[in-house]
Coordinates of C-alpha atoms and ligand atoms in Angstrom, one line a residue:
X771 CA -15.0 -16.8 -7.2
X772 CA -12.2 -15.1 -9.2
X773 CA -12.0 -11.3 -9.0
X774 CA -11.6 -8.5 -11.5
X775 CA -9.7 -5.7 -9.8
X776 CA -9.7 -2.3 -11.5
X777 CA -6.7 0.0 -11.0
X778 CA -6.7 3.7 -12.1
X779 CA -3.7 5.1 -10.2
X780 CA -0.5 3.4 -9.0
X781 CA -2.3 0.1 -9.5
X782 CA -1.8 0.6 -13.2
X783 CA 2.0 0.7 -13.2
X784 CA 2.8 -1.0 -9.9
X785 CA 0.1 -3.5 -9.2
X786 CA 2.4 -5.6 -6.9
X787 CA -0.2 -8.4 -6.7
X788 CA -0.6 -11.8 -8.3
X789 CA -2.8 -11.9 -11.3
X790 CA -3.5 -14.4 -14.1
X791 CA -4.6 -11.9 -16.8
X792 CA -4.9 -8.1 -17.2
X793 CA -6.8 -6.0 -19.7
X794 CA -7.2 -2.3 -20.3
X795 CA -10.7 -1.3 -19.1
X796 CA -13.0 1.6 -18.6
X797 CA -15.5 2.6 -15.8
X798 CA -18.3 5.0 -16.8
X799 CA -19.7 7.8 -14.7
X800 CA -16.4 8.3 -12.8
X801 CA -13.6 10.9 -13.2
X802 CA -10.0 10.4 -12.0
X803 CA -8.9 13.4 -9.9
X804 CA -5.8 14.3 -7.8
X805 CA -8.1 15.2 -4.9
X806 CA -7.0 12.6 -2.3
X807 CA -4.3 13.4 0.3
X808 CA -1.4 11.0 0.8
X809 CA 0.0 10.8 4.3
X810 CA 1.7 7.5 3.9
X811 CA 3.0 7.0 0.4
X812 CA 3.7 10.3 -1.4
X813 CA 3.6 12.7 1.5
X814 CA 3.6 12.7 5.3
X815 CA 0.9 13.7 7.8
X816 CA 2.3 17.2 8.3
X817 CA 2.7 17.7 4.5
X818 CA 0.4 15.4 2.5
X819 CA 0.9 14.7 -1.1
X820 CA -1.9 14.4 -3.7
X821 CA -2.9 11.2 -5.3
X822 CA -5.9 10.1 -7.4
X823 CA -9.3 9.0 -6.4
X824 CA -12.5 8.6 -8.5
X825 CA -15.3 11.2 -8.3
X826 CA -18.8 10.5 -9.6
X827 CA -19.4 12.6 -12.7
X828 CA -22.2 11.9 -15.1
X829 CA -20.9 11.6 -18.7
X830 CA -17.3 11.0 -17.6
X831 CA -15.3 7.8 -17.8
X832 CA -11.9 6.6 -16.5
X833 CA -9.6 4.2 -18.2
X834 CA -7.3 2.0 -16.3
X835 CA -6.1 -1.6 -16.0
X836 CA -8.3 -4.6 -14.9
X837 CA -6.5 -7.5 -13.3
X838 CA -8.0 -11.0 -13.0
X839 CA -7.1 -12.5 -9.6
X840 CA -7.5 -16.2 -9.1
X841 CA -9.9 -17.2 -6.5
X842 CA -7.1 -18.8 -4.4
X843 CA -5.3 -15.4 -4.3
X844 CA -8.3 -13.1 -3.6
X845 CA -8.1 -13.1 0.2
X846 CA -4.4 -12.4 0.2
X847 CA -4.8 -9.7 -2.5
X848 CA -7.4 -7.9 -0.4
X849 CA -5.3 -8.1 2.7
X850 CA -2.4 -6.6 0.8
X851 CA -4.4 -3.9 -0.9
X852 CA -6.5 -2.9 2.1
X853 CA -3.2 -2.2 3.8
X854 CA -1.7 -0.3 0.9
X855 CA -4.8 1.8 0.3
X856 CA -5.5 2.4 4.0
X857 CA -5.3 6.1 3.8
X858 CA -9.0 6.7 3.1
X859 CA -9.8 4.2 0.3
X860 CA -12.7 1.8 0.4
X861 CA -13.6 -1.1 -1.8
X862 CA -16.4 -0.5 -4.3
X863 CA -18.1 -2.7 -6.8
X864 CA -18.0 -1.3 -10.3
X865 CA -19.0 -2.2 -13.9
X866 CA -16.0 -2.6 -16.1
X867 CA -15.9 -2.5 -19.9
X868 CA -12.8 -4.0 -21.5
X869 CA -11.4 -1.6 -24.1
X870 CA -10.4 -4.3 -26.6
X871 CA -13.8 -6.1 -27.1
X872 CA -16.4 -4.0 -25.1
X873 CA -17.0 -7.1 -22.9
X874 CA -18.5 -6.2 -19.5
X875 CA -17.6 -7.6 -16.1
X876 CA -18.3 -6.7 -12.5
X877 CA -15.1 -5.6 -10.7
X878 CA -13.8 -4.1 -7.5
X879 CA -12.0 -0.8 -7.2
X880 CA -10.5 1.2 -4.4
X881 CA -12.0 4.7 -4.1
X882 CA -11.3 7.4 -1.5
X883 CA -14.8 8.9 -0.9
X884 CA -15.2 12.7 -0.4
X885 CA -15.9 12.3 3.3
X886 CA -12.7 10.4 4.2
X887 CA -10.3 11.9 6.7
X888 CA -7.5 12.4 4.1
X889 CA -9.7 14.0 1.4
X890 CA -8.3 17.3 0.0
X891 CA -10.7 18.1 -2.8
X892 CA -10.4 20.4 -5.7
X893 CA -7.9 23.3 -5.8
X894 CA -6.6 25.5 -8.5
X895 CA -4.3 23.7 -11.0
X896 CA -1.2 25.7 -10.0
X897 CA -1.8 24.9 -6.3
X898 CA -2.2 21.2 -6.9
X899 CA 0.9 21.2 -9.1
X900 CA 2.9 23.0 -6.5
X901 CA 1.8 20.6 -3.8
X902 CA 2.8 17.6 -5.9
X903 CA 6.1 19.3 -6.8
X904 CA 7.0 19.7 -3.1
X905 CA 5.7 16.4 -1.6
X906 CA 7.6 13.3 -0.8
X907 CA 6.8 10.3 1.3
X908 CA 7.9 6.7 2.1
X909 CA 7.0 5.5 -1.4
X910 CA 8.9 8.3 -3.2
X911 CA 8.2 11.7 -4.6
X912 CA 4.8 12.8 -5.6
X913 CA 6.2 14.0 -8.9
X914 CA 7.2 10.4 -9.7
X915 CA 3.7 9.2 -9.0
X916 CA 2.2 11.8 -11.4
X917 CA 4.7 11.2 -14.1
X918 CA 4.4 7.4 -13.8
X919 CA 0.6 7.7 -14.1
X920 CA 0.8 10.0 -17.1
X921 CA 3.2 7.7 -18.9
X922 CA 1.1 4.6 -18.1
X923 CA -2.0 6.4 -19.4
X924 CA -0.2 7.3 -22.6
X925 CA 0.8 3.6 -23.0
X926 CA -2.9 2.8 -22.7
X927 CA -3.8 5.5 -25.2
X928 CA -6.1 6.9 -22.5
X929 CA -7.4 10.5 -22.6
X930 CA -7.2 12.4 -19.3
X931 CA -7.0 16.1 -19.5
X932 CA -6.8 16.6 -15.7
X933 CA -3.7 14.3 -15.4
X934 CA -1.9 15.7 -18.5
X935 CA -2.5 19.3 -17.5
X936 CA -1.0 18.6 -14.1
X937 CA 1.9 16.8 -15.7
X938 CA 2.6 19.9 -17.9
X939 CA 2.3 22.2 -14.9
X940 CA 4.7 20.1 -12.8
X941 CA 7.2 19.8 -15.7
X942 CA 7.2 23.6 -15.9
X943 CA 8.0 23.9 -12.2
X944 CA 10.8 21.4 -12.6
X945 CA 12.6 23.5 -15.3
Ligands
LIG1716 C1 -5.6 2.7 -7.8 O1 -4.5 2.8 -8.3 O2 -6.5 2.0 -8.4 C2 -5.9 3.4 -6.5 C3 -5.2 4.6 -6.2 C4 -3.7 4.5 -6.1 O3 -3.3 3.6 -5.3 O4 -2.9 5.2 -6.7

């Protein structure tokens, strides 16, 4: 079977997988939040960065990019992404709605659940911005992750107050 993979964080702007099609898509009942710790990409174990996960929230939705992976590439794609998302993320099945035509598909998404070892949870906006401003890891600065995400969301015309407020706060710190 082919696979629709939904990306809502770095998978939007740096999928780094083989795909045959991609479409902007939405998941209902989930909110994107910078509540997951990053020990391996945008921070280090002693000073984790903050990256996004999805939190169940009735009435919310999250826009991102859905990638169609050919059946022959599914296994390799999971091997690659299971490694990339190993810091607390798990695969979940999710209902996707394509933004262009409202078509629905079943997809797979990587979510870091609230009980994972690297979960940080909610914090005041200023504290989250400060942590992002200071953090850096093997994949680069945490600020770059946030700014890349904000710019990818603007390119999708996606609303996300949480991400855009953090972006503003971090830009203020960078002045
Ligand atoms: C995703 O992009 O879908 C998962 C979170 C991340 O890797 O930033």
